[in-house]
Coordinates of C-alpha atoms in Angstrom, one line a residue:
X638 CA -10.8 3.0 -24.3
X639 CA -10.6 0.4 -27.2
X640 CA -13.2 -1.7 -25.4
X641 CA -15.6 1.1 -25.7
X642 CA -14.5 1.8 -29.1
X643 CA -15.3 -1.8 -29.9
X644 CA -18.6 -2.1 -28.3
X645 CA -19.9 1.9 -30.0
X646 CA -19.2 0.5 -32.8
X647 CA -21.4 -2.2 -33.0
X648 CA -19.0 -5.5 -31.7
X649 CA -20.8 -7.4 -29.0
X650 CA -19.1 -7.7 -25.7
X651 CA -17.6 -11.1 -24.7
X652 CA -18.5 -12.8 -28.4
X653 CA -16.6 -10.4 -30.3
X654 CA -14.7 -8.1 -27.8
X655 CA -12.7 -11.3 -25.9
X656 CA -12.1 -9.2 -22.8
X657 CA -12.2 -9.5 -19.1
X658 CA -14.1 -6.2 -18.1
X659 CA -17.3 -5.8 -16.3
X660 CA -20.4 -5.3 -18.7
X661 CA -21.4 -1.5 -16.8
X662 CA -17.5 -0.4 -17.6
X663 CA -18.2 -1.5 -21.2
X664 CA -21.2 0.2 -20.9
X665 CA -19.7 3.6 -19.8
X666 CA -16.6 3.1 -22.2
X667 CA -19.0 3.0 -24.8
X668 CA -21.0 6.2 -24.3
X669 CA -17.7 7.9 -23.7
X670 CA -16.6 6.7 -26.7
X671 CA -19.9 7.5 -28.7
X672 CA -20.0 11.2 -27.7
X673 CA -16.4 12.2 -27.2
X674 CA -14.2 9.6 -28.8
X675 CA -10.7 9.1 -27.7
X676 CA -10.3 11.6 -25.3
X677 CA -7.7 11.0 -22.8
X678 CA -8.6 14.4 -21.0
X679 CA -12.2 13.4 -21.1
X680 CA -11.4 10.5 -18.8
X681 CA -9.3 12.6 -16.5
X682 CA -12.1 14.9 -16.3
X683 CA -14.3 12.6 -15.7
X684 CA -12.4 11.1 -12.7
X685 CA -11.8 14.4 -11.5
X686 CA -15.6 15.0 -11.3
X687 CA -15.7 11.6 -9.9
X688 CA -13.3 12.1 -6.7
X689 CA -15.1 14.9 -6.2
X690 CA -18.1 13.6 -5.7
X691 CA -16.4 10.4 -3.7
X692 CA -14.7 13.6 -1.0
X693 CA -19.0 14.9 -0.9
X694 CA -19.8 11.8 -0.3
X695 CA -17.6 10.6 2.6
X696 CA -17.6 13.5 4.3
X697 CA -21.2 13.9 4.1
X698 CA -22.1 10.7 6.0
X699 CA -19.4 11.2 8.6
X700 CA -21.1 14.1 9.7
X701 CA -24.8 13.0 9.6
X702 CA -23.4 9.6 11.1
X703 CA -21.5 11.6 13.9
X704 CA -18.1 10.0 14.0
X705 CA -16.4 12.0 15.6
X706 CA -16.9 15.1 18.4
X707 CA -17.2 18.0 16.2
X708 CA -18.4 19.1 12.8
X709 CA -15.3 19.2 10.2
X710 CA -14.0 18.7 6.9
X711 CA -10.9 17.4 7.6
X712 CA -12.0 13.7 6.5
X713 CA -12.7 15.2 2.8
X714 CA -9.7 16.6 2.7
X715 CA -7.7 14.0 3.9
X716 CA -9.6 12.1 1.1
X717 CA -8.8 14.2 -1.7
X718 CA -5.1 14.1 -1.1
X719 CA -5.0 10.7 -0.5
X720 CA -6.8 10.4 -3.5
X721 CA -4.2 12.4 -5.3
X722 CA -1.7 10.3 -4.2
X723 CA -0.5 9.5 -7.9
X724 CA -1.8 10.5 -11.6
X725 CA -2.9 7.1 -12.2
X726 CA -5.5 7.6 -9.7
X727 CA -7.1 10.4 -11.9
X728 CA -8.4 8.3 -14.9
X729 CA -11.7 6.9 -14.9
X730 CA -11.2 3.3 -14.5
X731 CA -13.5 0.6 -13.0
X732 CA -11.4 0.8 -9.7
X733 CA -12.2 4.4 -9.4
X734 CA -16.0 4.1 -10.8
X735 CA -17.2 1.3 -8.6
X736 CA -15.4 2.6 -5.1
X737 CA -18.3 5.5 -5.4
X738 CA -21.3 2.9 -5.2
X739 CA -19.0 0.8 -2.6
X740 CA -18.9 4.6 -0.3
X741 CA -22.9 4.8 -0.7
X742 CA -23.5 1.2 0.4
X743 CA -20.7 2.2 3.2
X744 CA -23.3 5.4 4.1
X745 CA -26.1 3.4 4.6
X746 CA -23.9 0.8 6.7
X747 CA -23.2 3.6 9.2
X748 CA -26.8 4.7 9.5
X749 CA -27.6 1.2 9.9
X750 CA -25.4 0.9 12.9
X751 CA -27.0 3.7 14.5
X752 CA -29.6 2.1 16.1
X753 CA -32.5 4.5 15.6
X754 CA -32.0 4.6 12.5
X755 CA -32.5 0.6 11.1
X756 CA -34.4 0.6 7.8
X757 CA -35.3 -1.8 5.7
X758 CA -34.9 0.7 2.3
X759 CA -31.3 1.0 3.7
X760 CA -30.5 -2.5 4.1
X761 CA -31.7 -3.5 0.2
X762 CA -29.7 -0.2 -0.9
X763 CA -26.3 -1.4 1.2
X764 CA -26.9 -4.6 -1.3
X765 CA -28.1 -2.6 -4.2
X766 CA -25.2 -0.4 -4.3
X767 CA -22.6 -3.6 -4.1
X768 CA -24.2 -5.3 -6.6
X769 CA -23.9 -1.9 -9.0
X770 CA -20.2 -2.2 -8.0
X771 CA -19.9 -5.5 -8.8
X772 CA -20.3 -5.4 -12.1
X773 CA -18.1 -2.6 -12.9
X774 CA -15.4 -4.8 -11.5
X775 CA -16.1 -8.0 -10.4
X776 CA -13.7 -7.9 -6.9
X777 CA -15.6 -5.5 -5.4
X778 CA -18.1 -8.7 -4.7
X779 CA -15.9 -8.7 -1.4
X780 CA -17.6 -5.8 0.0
X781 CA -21.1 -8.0 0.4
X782 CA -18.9 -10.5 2.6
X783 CA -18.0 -7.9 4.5
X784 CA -21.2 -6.4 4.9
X785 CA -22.5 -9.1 6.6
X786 CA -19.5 -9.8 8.9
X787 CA -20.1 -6.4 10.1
X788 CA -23.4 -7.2 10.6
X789 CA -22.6 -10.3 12.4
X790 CA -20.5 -8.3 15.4
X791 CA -21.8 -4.7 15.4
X792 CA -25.5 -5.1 14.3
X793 CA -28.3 -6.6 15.9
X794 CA -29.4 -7.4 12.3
X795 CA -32.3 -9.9 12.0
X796 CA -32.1 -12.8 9.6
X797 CA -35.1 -11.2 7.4
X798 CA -32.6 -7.9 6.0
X799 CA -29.7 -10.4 5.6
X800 CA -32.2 -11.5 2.8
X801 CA -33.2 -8.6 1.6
X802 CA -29.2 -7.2 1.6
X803 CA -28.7 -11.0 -0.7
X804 CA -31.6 -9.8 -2.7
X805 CA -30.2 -6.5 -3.7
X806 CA -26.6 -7.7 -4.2
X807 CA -27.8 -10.2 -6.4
X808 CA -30.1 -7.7 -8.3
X809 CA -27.9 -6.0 -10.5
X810 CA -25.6 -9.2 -11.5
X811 CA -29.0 -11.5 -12.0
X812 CA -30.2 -8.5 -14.4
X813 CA -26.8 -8.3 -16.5
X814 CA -26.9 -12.6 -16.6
X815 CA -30.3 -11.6 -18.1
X816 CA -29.8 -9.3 -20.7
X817 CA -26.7 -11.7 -22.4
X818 CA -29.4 -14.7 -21.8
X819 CA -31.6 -12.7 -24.2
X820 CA -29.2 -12.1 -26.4
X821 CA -27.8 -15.7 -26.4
X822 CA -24.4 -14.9 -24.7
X823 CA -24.8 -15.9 -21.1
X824 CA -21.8 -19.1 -21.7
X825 CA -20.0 -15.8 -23.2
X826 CA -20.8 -13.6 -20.3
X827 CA -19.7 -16.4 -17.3
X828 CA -16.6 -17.3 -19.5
X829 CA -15.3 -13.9 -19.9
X830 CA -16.6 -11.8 -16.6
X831 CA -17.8 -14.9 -13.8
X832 CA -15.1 -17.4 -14.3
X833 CA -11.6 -15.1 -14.3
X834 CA -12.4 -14.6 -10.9
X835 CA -11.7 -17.8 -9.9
X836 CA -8.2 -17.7 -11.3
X837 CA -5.3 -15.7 -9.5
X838 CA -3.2 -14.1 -12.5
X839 CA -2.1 -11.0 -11.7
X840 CA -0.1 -8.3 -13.7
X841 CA 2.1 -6.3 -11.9
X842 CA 2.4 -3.0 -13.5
X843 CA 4.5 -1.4 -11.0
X844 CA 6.8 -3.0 -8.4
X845 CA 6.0 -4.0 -4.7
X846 CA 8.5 -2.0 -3.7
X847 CA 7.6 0.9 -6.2
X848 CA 3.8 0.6 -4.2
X849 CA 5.4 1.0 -1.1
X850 CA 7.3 4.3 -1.8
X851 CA 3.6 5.7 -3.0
X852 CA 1.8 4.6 0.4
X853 CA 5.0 4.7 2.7
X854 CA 3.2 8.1 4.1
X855 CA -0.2 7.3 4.3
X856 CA 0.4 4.1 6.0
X857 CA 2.6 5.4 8.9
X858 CA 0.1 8.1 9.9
X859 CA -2.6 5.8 9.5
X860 CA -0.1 3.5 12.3
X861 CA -0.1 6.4 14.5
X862 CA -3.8 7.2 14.3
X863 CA -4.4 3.5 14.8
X864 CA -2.3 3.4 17.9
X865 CA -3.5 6.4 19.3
X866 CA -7.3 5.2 19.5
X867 CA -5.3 2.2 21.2
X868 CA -4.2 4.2 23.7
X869 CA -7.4 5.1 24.5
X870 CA -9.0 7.6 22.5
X871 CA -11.8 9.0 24.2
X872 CA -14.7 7.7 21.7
X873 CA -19.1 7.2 22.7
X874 CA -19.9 3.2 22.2
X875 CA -21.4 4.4 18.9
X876 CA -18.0 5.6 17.7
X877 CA -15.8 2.9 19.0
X878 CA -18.4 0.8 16.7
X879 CA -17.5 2.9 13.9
X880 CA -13.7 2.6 13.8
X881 CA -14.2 -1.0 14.3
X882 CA -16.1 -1.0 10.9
X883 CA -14.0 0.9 9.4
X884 CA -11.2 -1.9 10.6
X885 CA -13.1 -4.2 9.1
X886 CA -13.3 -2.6 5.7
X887 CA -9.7 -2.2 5.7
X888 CA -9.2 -5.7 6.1
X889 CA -11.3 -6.6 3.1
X890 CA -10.0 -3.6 1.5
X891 CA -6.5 -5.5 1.5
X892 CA -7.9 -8.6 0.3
X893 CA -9.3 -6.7 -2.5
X894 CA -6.0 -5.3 -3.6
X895 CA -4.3 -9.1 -3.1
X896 CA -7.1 -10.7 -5.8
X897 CA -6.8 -7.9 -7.8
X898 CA -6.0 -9.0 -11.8
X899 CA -3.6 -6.0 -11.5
X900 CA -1.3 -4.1 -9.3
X901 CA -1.4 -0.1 -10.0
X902 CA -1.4 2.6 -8.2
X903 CA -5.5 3.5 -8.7
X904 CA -6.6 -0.4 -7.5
X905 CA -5.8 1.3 -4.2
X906 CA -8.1 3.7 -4.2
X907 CA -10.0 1.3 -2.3
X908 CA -8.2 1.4 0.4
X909 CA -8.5 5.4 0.7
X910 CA -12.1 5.6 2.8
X911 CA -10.4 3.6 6.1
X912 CA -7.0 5.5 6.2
X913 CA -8.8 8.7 5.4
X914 CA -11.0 8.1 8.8
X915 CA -8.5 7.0 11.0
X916 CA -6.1 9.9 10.3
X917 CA -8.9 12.1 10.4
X918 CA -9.2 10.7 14.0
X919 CA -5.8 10.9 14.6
X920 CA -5.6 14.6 14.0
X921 CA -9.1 15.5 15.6
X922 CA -8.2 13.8 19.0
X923 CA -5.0 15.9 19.1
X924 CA -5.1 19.3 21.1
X925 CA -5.3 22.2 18.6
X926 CA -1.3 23.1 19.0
X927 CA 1.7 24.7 16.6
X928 CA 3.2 20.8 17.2
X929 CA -0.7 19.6 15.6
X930 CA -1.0 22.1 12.7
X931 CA 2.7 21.2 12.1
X932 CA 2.3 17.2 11.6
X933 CA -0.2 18.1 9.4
X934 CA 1.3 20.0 6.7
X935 CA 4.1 17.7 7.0
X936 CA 1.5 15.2 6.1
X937 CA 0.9 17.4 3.0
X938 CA 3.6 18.5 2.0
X939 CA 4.6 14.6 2.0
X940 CA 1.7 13.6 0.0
X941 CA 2.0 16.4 -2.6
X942 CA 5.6 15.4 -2.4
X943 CA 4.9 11.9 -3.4
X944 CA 2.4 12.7 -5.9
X945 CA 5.0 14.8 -7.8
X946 CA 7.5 12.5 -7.9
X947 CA 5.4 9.7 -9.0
X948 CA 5.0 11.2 -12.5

């Protein structure tokens, strides 16, 4: 919010506002700032609307991408309470902002893997959309790394759209070095955004242990989900593919959350999209039963639980 204050009222960002964030959150801050001013429920609005879009989102692909063996919009909802999971994940900060261009590359991922359906467009959006995330917060630089590791083992990619993926990922950061080159700032603009990166300094706003009371539920049904599909879920060749993606993403998804500059509840939001589709698996494997619909409003009632106690 004082960023944004800063940088609407005329102070340039990085030469006069000393600050670490990305310039497209500075950018956002600033227009928030310009037409509402400081407006705490503005944000929370805003990230509401935001969430919302996130659940559309992920849901949408799962069922164009067929994931799993029926229609349903038990991954959304799963989403949106995992999402819910504490207050701090409802303000609109870079975290929250650039996990929505990270689920749109993550679309175009899954259509890629389907193997009728390899385009080029896709590939150079899967970059695009990184790169976008990128520079609303820098970390989120992981996800092009693990694009292409998933490429490497699930794809049949050919070396010409691990260019063009480069290309679009590159894009958006090459344009922002741009603009502050223009504007005689880009020693400013590697000094305050590029080089932090390199340095691991993080702030722990909450506990380790307070962390693990938030996610305690969400990570023992995403255990049993994990083991169930173990066991031997019965998943097409396509799907199997899928969850091992999605494995994948956690993976980097945890790494993200390690390099972090800070530990809060809402830098996990990342890490939402995986456990979201392997519960959802969990749950849609099961036999419709009283002992099915009674784990999950357990899981509920647990997540509601948590997110009332975190305040």
């Amino acid at each position: 919010m004082l960023v944004g204050e800063k940088v609407a009222s005329g102070s340039l960002l990085y030469s006069e506002v000393w600050d670490e964030i990305a310039p497209l959150s500075a950018l956002v801050y600033s227009l928030i700032d310009y037409f509402f001013g400081r407006s705490q429920i503005v944000y929370q609005l805003l990230a509401y609307f935001t969430i919302c879009f996130q659940v559309f989102i992920f849901n949408r692909f799962l069922l164009s991408s067929r994931a799993y063996a029926e229609n349903t919009y038990v991954p959304g909802l799963i989403y949106a309470l995992l999402a819910s999971i504490c207050y701090d994940m409802h303000t609109l900060t870079p975290f929250l902002m650039g996990m929505t261009f990270i689920l749109l590359s993550l679309n175009n991922i899954f259509s890629h893997i389907e193997v009728r359906a390899k385009r080029d467009e896709d590939i150079l959006n899967i970059g695009l959309y990184i790169g976008i995330a990128t520079i609303i917060y820098l970390p989120y630089c992981l996800f092009a790394l693990c694009t292409l590791v998933i490429f490497t083992f699930f794809t049949g990619t050919v070396p010409r759209r691990y260019a063009l993926m480069t290309f679009g990922f590159l894009l958006p950061i090459v344009v922002s070095g741009g603009y502050f080159y223009l504007t005689d700032r880009l020693d400013d603009f590697v000094f305050s955004f590029l080089a932090p990166f390199t340095q691991i300094d993080k702030i722990w706003y909450v506990s380790f242990k307070d962390t693990m009371f938030l996610f305690v539920a969400p990570i023992a049904y995403f255990l049993l989900a994990f083991f169930r599909i173990l066991q031997g879920a019965r998943l097409t060749n396509y799907q199997s593919r899928l969850t091992q993606t999605m494995l994948v993403w956690l993976l980097f998804g945890i790494l993200f959350t390690l390099i972090a500059d800070s530990n809060s509840p809402n830098v996990y939001v990342v890490l939402v999209a995986p456990i979201a589709f392997y519960i959802a698996h969990y749950y849609l494997a099961k036999k419709r039963g009283l002992f099915t619909e009674l784990s999950f409003l357990l899981f509920f009632i647990l997540i509601v639980t948590t997110s009332v106690l975190s305040h």
